[in-house]
PDB file of C-alpha atoms in Angstrom:
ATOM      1  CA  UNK A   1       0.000   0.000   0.000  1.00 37.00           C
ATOM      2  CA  UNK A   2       1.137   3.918  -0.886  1.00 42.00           C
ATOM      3  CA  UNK A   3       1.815   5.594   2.256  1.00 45.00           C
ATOM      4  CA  UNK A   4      -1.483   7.130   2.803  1.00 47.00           C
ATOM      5  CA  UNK A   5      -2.125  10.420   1.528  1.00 53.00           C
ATOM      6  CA  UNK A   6      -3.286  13.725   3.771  1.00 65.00           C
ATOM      7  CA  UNK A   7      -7.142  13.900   3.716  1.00 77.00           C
ATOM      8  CA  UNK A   8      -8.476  17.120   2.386  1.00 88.00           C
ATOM      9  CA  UNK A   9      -9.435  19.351   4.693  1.00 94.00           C
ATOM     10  CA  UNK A  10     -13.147  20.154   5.802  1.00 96.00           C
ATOM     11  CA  UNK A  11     -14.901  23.841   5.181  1.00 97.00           C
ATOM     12  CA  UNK A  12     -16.175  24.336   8.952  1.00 97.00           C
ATOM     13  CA  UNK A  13     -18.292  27.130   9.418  1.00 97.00           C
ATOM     14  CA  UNK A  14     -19.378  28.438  12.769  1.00 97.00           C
ATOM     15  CA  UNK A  15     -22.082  30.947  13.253  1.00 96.00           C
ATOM     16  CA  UNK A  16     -24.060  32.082  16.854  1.00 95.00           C
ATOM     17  CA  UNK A  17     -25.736  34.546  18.456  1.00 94.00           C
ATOM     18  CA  UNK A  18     -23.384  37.704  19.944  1.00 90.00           C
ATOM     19  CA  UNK A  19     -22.329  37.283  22.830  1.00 91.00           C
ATOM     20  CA  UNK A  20     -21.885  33.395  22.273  1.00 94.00           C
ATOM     21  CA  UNK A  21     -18.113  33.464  22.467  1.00 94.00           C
ATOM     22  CA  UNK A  22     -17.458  32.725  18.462  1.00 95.00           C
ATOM     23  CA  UNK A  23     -14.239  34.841  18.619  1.00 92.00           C
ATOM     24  CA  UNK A  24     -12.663  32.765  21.629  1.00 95.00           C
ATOM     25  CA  UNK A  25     -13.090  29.625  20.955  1.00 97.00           C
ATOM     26  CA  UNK A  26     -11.683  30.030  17.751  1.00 96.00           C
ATOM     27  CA  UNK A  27      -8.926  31.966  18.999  1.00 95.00           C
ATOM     28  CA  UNK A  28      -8.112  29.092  21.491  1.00 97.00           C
ATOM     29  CA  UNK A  29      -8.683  26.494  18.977  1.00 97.00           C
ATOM     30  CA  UNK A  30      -6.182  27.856  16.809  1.00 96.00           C
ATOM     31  CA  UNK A  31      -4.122  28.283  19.182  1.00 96.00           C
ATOM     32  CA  UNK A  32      -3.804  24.575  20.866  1.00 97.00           C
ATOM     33  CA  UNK A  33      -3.742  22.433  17.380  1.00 97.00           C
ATOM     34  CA  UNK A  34      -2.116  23.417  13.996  1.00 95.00           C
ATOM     35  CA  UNK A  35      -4.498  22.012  11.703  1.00 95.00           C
ATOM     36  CA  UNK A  36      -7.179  24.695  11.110  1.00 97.00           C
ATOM     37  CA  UNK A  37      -6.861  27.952   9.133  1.00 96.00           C
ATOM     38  CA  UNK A  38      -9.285  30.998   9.456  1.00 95.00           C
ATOM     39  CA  UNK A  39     -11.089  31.804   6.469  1.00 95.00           C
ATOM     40  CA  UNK A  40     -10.061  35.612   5.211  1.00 95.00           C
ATOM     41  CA  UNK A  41     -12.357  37.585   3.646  1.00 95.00           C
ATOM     42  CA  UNK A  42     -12.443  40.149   1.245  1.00 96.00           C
ATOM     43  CA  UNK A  43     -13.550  43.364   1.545  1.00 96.00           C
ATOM     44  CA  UNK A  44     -14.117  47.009   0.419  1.00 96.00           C
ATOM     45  CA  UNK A  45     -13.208  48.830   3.462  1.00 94.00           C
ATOM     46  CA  UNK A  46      -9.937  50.534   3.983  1.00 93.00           C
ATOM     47  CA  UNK A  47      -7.204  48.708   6.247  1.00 93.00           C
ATOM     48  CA  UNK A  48      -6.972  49.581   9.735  1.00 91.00           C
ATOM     49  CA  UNK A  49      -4.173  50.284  11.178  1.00 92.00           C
ATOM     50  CA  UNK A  50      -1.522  47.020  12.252  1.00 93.00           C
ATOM     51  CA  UNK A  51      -4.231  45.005   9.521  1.00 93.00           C
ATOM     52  CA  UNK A  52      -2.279  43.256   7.061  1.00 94.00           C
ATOM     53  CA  UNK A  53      -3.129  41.963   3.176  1.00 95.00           C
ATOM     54  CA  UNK A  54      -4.276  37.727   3.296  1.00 92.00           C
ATOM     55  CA  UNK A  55      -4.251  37.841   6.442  1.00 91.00           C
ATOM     56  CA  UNK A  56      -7.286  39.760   8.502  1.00 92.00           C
ATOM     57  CA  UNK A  57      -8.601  40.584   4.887  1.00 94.00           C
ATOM     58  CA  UNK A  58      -7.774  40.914   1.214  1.00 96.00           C
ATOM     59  CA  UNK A  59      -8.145  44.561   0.477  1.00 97.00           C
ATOM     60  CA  UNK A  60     -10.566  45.477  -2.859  1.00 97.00           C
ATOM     61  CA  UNK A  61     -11.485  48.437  -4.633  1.00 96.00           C
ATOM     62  CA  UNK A  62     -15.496  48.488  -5.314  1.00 96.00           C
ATOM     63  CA  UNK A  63     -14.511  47.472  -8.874  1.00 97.00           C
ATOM     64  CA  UNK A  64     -12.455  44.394  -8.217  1.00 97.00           C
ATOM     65  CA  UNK A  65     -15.141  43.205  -5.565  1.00 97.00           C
ATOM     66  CA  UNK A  66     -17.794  43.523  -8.219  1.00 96.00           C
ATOM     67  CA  UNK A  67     -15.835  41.674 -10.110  1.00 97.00           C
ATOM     68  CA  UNK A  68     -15.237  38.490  -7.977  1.00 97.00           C
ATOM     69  CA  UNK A  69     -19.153  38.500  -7.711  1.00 96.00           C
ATOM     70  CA  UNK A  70     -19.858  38.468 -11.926  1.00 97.00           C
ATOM     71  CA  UNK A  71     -16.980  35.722 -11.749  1.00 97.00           C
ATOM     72  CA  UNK A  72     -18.538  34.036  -8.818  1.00 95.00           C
ATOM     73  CA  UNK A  73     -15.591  33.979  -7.139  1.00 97.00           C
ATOM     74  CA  UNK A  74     -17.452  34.498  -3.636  1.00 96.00           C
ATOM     75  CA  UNK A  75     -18.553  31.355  -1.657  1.00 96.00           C
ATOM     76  CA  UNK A  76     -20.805  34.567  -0.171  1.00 95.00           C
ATOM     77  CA  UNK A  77     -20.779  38.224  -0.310  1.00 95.00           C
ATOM     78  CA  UNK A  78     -23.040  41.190   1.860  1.00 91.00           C
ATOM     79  CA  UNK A  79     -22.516  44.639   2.598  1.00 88.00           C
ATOM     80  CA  UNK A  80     -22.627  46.103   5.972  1.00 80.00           C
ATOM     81  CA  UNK A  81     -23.274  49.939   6.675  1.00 74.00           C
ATOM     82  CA  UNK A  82     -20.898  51.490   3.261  1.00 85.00           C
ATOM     83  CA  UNK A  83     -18.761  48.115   2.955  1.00 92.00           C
ATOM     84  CA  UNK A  84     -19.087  44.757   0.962  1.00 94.00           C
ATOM     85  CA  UNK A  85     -17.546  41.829   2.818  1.00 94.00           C
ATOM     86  CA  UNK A  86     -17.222  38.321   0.663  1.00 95.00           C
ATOM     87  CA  UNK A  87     -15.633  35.084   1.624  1.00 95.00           C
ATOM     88  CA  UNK A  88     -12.977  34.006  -1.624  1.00 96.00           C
ATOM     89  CA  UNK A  89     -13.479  30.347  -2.397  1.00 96.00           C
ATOM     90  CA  UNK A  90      -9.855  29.840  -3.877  1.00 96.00           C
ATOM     91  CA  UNK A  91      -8.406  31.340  -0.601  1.00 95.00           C
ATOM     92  CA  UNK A  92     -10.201  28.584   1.220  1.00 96.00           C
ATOM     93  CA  UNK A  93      -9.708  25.765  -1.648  1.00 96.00           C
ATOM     94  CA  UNK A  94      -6.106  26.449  -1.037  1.00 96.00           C
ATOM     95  CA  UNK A  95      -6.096  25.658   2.937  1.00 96.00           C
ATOM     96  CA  UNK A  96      -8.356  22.791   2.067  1.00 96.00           C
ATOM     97  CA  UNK A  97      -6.088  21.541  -0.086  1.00 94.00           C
ATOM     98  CA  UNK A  98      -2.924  21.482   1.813  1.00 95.00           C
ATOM     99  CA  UNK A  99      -4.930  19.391   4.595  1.00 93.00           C
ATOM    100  CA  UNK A 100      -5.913  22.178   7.124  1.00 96.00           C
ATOM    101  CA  UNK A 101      -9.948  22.242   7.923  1.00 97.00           C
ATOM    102  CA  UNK A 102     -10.606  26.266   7.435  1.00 97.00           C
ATOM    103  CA  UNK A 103     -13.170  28.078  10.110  1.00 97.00           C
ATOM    104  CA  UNK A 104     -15.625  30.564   8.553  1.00 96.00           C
ATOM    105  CA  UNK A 105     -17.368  32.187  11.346  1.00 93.00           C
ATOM    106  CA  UNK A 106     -20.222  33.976   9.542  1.00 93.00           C
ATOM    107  CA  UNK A 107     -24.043  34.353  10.280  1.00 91.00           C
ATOM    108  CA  UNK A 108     -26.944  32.283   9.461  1.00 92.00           C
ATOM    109  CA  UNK A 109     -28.292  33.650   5.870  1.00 90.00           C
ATOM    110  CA  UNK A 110     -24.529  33.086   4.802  1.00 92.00           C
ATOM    111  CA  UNK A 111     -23.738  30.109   6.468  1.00 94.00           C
ATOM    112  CA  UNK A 112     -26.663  28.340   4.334  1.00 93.00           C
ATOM    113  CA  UNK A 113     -25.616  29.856   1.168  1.00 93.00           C
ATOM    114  CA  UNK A 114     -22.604  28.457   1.712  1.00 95.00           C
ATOM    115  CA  UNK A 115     -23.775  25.382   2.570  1.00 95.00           C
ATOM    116  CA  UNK A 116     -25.845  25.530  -0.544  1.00 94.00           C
ATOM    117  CA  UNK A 117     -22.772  25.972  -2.646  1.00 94.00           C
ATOM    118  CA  UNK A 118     -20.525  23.552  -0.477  1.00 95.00           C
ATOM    119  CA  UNK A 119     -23.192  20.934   0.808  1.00 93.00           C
ATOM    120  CA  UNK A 120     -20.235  19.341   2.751  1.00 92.00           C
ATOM    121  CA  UNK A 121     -19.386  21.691   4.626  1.00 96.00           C
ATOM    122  CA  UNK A 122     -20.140  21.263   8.516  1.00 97.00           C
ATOM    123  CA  UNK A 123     -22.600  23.421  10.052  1.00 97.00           C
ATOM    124  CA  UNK A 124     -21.861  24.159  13.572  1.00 98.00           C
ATOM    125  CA  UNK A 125     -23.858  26.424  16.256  1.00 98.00           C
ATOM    126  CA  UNK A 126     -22.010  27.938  19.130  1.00 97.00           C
ATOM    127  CA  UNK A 127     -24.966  28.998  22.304  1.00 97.00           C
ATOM    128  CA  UNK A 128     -24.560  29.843  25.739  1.00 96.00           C
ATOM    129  CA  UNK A 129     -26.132  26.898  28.041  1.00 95.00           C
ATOM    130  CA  UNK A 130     -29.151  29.597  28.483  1.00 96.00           C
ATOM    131  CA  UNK A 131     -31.122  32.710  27.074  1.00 95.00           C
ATOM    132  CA  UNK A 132     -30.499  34.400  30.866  1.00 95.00           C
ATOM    133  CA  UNK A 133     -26.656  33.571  30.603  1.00 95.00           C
ATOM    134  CA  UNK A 134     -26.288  34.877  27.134  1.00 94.00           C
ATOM    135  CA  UNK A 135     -28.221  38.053  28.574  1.00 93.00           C
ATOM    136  CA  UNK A 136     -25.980  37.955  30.794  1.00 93.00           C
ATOM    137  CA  UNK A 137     -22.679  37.893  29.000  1.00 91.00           C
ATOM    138  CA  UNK A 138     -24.004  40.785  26.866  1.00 91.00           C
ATOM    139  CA  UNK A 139     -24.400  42.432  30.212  1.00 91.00           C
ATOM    140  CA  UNK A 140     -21.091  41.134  31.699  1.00 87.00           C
ATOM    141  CA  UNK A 141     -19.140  43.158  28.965  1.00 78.00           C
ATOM    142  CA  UNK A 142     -20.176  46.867  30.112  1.00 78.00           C
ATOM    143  CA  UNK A 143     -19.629  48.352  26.391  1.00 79.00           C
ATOM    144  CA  UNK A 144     -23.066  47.853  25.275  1.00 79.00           C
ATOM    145  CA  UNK A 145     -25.912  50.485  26.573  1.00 88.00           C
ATOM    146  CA  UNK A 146     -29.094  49.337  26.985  1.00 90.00           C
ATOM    147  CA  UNK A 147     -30.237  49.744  23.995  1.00 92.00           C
ATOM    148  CA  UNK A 148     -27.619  47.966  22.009  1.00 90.00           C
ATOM    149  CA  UNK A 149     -28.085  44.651  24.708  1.00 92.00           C
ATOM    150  CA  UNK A 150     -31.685  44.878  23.615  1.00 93.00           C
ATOM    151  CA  UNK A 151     -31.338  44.903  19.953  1.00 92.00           C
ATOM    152  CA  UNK A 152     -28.962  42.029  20.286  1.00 91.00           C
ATOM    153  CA  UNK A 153     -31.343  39.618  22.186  1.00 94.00           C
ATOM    154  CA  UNK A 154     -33.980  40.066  19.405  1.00 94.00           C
ATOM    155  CA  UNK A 155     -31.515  39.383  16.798  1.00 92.00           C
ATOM    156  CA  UNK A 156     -30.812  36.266  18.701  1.00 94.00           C
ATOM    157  CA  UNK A 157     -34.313  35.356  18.902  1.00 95.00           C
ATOM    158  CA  UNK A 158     -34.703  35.833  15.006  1.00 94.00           C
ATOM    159  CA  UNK A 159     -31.310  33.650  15.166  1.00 94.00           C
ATOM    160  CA  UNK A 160     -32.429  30.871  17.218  1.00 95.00           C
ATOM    161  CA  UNK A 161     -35.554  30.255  14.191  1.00 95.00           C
ATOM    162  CA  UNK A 162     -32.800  28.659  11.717  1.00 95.00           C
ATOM    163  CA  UNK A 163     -30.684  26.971  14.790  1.00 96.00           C
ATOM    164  CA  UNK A 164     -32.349  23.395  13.697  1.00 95.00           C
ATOM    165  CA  UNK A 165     -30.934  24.119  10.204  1.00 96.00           C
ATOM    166  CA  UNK A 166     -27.377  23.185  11.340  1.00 97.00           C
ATOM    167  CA  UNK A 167     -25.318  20.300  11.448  1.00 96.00           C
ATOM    168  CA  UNK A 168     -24.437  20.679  14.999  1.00 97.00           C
ATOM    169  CA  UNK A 169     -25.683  22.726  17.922  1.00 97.00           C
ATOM    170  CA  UNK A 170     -22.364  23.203  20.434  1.00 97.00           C
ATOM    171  CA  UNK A 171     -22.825  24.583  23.902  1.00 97.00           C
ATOM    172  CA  UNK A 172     -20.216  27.389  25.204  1.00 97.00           C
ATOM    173  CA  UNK A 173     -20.333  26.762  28.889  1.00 96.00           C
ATOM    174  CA  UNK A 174     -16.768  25.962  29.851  1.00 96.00           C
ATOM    175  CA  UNK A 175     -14.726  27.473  27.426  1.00 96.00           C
ATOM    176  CA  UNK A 176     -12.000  24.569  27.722  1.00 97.00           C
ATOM    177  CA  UNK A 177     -14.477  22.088  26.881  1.00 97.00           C
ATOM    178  CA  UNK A 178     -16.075  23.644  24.695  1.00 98.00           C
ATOM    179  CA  UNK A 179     -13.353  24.158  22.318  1.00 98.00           C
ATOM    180  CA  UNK A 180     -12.198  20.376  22.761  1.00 98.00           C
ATOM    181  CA  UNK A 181     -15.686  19.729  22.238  1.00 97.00           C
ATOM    182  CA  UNK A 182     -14.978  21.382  18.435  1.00 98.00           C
ATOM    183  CA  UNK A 183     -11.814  19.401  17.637  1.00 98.00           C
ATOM    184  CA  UNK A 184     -12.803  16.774  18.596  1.00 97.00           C
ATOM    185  CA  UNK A 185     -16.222  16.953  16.646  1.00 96.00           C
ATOM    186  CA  UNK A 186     -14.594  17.986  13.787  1.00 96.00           C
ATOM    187  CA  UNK A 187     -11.685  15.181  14.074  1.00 94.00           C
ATOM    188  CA  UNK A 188     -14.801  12.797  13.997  1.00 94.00           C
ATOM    189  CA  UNK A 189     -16.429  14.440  10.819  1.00 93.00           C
ATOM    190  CA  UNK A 190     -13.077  12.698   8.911  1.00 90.00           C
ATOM    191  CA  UNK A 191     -13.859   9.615   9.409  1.00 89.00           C
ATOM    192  CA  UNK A 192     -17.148  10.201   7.758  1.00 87.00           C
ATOM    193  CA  UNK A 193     -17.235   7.741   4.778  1.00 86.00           C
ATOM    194  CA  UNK A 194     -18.511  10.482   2.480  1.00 81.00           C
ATOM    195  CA  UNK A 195     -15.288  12.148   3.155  1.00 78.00           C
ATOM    196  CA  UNK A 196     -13.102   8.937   2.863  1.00 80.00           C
ATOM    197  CA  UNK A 197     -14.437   8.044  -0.817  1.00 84.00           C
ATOM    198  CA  UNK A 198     -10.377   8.644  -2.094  1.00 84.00           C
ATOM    199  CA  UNK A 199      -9.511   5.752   0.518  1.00 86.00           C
ATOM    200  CA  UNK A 200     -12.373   3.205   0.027  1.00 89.00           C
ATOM    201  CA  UNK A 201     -11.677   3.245  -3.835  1.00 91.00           C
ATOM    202  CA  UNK A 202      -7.882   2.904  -3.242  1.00 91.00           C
ATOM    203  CA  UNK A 203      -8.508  -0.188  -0.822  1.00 94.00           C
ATOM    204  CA  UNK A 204     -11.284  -1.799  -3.584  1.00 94.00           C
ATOM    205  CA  UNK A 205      -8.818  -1.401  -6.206  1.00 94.00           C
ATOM    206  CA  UNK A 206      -5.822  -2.960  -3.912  1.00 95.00           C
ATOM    207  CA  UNK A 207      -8.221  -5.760  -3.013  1.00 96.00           C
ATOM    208  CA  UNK A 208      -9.081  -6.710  -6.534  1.00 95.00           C
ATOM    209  CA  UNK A 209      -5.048  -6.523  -7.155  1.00 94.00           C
ATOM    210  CA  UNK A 210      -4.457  -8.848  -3.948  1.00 94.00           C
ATOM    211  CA  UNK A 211      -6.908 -11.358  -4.823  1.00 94.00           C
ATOM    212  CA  UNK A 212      -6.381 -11.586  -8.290  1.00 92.00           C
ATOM    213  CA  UNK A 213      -2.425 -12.206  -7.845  1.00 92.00           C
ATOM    214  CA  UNK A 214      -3.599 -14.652  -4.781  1.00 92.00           C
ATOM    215  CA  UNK A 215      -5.715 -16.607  -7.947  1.00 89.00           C
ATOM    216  CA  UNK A 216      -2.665 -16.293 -10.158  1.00 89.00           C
ATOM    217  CA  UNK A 217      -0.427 -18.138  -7.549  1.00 84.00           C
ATOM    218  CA  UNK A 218      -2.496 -20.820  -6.877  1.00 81.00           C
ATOM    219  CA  UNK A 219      -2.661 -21.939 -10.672  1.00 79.00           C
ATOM    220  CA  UNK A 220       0.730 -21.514 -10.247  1.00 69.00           C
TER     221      UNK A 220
END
């Protein structure tokens, strides 16, 4: 047998309600294991100061934004306030490629056109054990007035209506478990045989090969 090949990696994209913790536990996932890579975006905003090209965006004019979109270049695109963000599907065909399984933390409406465009990508929700705690949280951080705290609990109860469209709801209670929780669902998502259909047709083919030099030597 060849020595076995790296497995692609998987398109992993993460989405909850503010307040859920998103940016942490990616931030401490990355940081304990070497096998994931952040999805970069591209946008039309200018770069802010100590930002750097590929890696917390990839700077565009309006023009060459448009662009990717008529070339469909964009996994997923939306403007926010005077911007247009998009998520570049050869940035993250690259990472997949070389083996790493890329994190796109993005919201609902783009997580399933995403998933539309990638159907095997895994869908995973990040929620605090509670409503009260994730009030809470939002609470916890002091930056917010009340106003702002209150718009973000409706948005999470709009939210929580497409939470039964994903893959995988994940609980934030204990951030150390929570992001082993993550790895270790995601390890499991490998062994998926819809994501092992390079290795079940090598070990057919090396079966047939086995058995039909076992016939061989028997005649012999």
């Amino acid at each position: 047998m060849t020595d076995q090949k790296k497995d692609r990696g998987l398109l992993v994209i993460l989405s909850g309600f503010s307040g859920a913790g998103k940016g942490t536990v990616i931030r401490e996932l990355m940081n304990r294991y070497d096998q994931y890579a952040l999805s970069v975006s591209a946008t039309t905003r200018k770069p802010r100061p100590g930002e750097k090209e590929g890696v917390n965006y990839f700077f565009k004019t309006e023009e060459e934004f448009n662009a990717m979109v008529e070339r469909g270049e964009l996994l997923e695109h939306a403007r926010y306030v005077d911007h247009a963000y998009g998520t570049p599907a050869a940035y993250v065909d690259e990472q997949l490629s070389a083996g790493k399984d890329v994190i796109l933390e993005i919201e609902i409406q783009g997580a399933l056109r995403v998933k539309e465009k990638r159907p095997d990508a895994v869908l995973i929700f990040l929620t605090p054990p509670s409503a009260e705690e994730l009030k809470r949280r939002l609470t916890g951080r002091g930056t917010e007035t009340e106003e702002v705290i209150s718009a973000r609990m409706k948005r999470a109860a709009e939210e929580a209506r497409g939470m039964d469209r994903y893959d995988y709801i994940l609980v934030n209670d204990d951030l150390d478990t929570c992001v082993e929780d993550l790895h270790q669902l995601i390890r499991s998502q490998h062994c998926l045989s819809s994501h092992r259909k390079e290795l079940i047709h090598e070990i057919r083919q090396e079966l047939v090969s086995l058995n039909e030099a076992l016939a061989t030597d028997k005649e012999n």
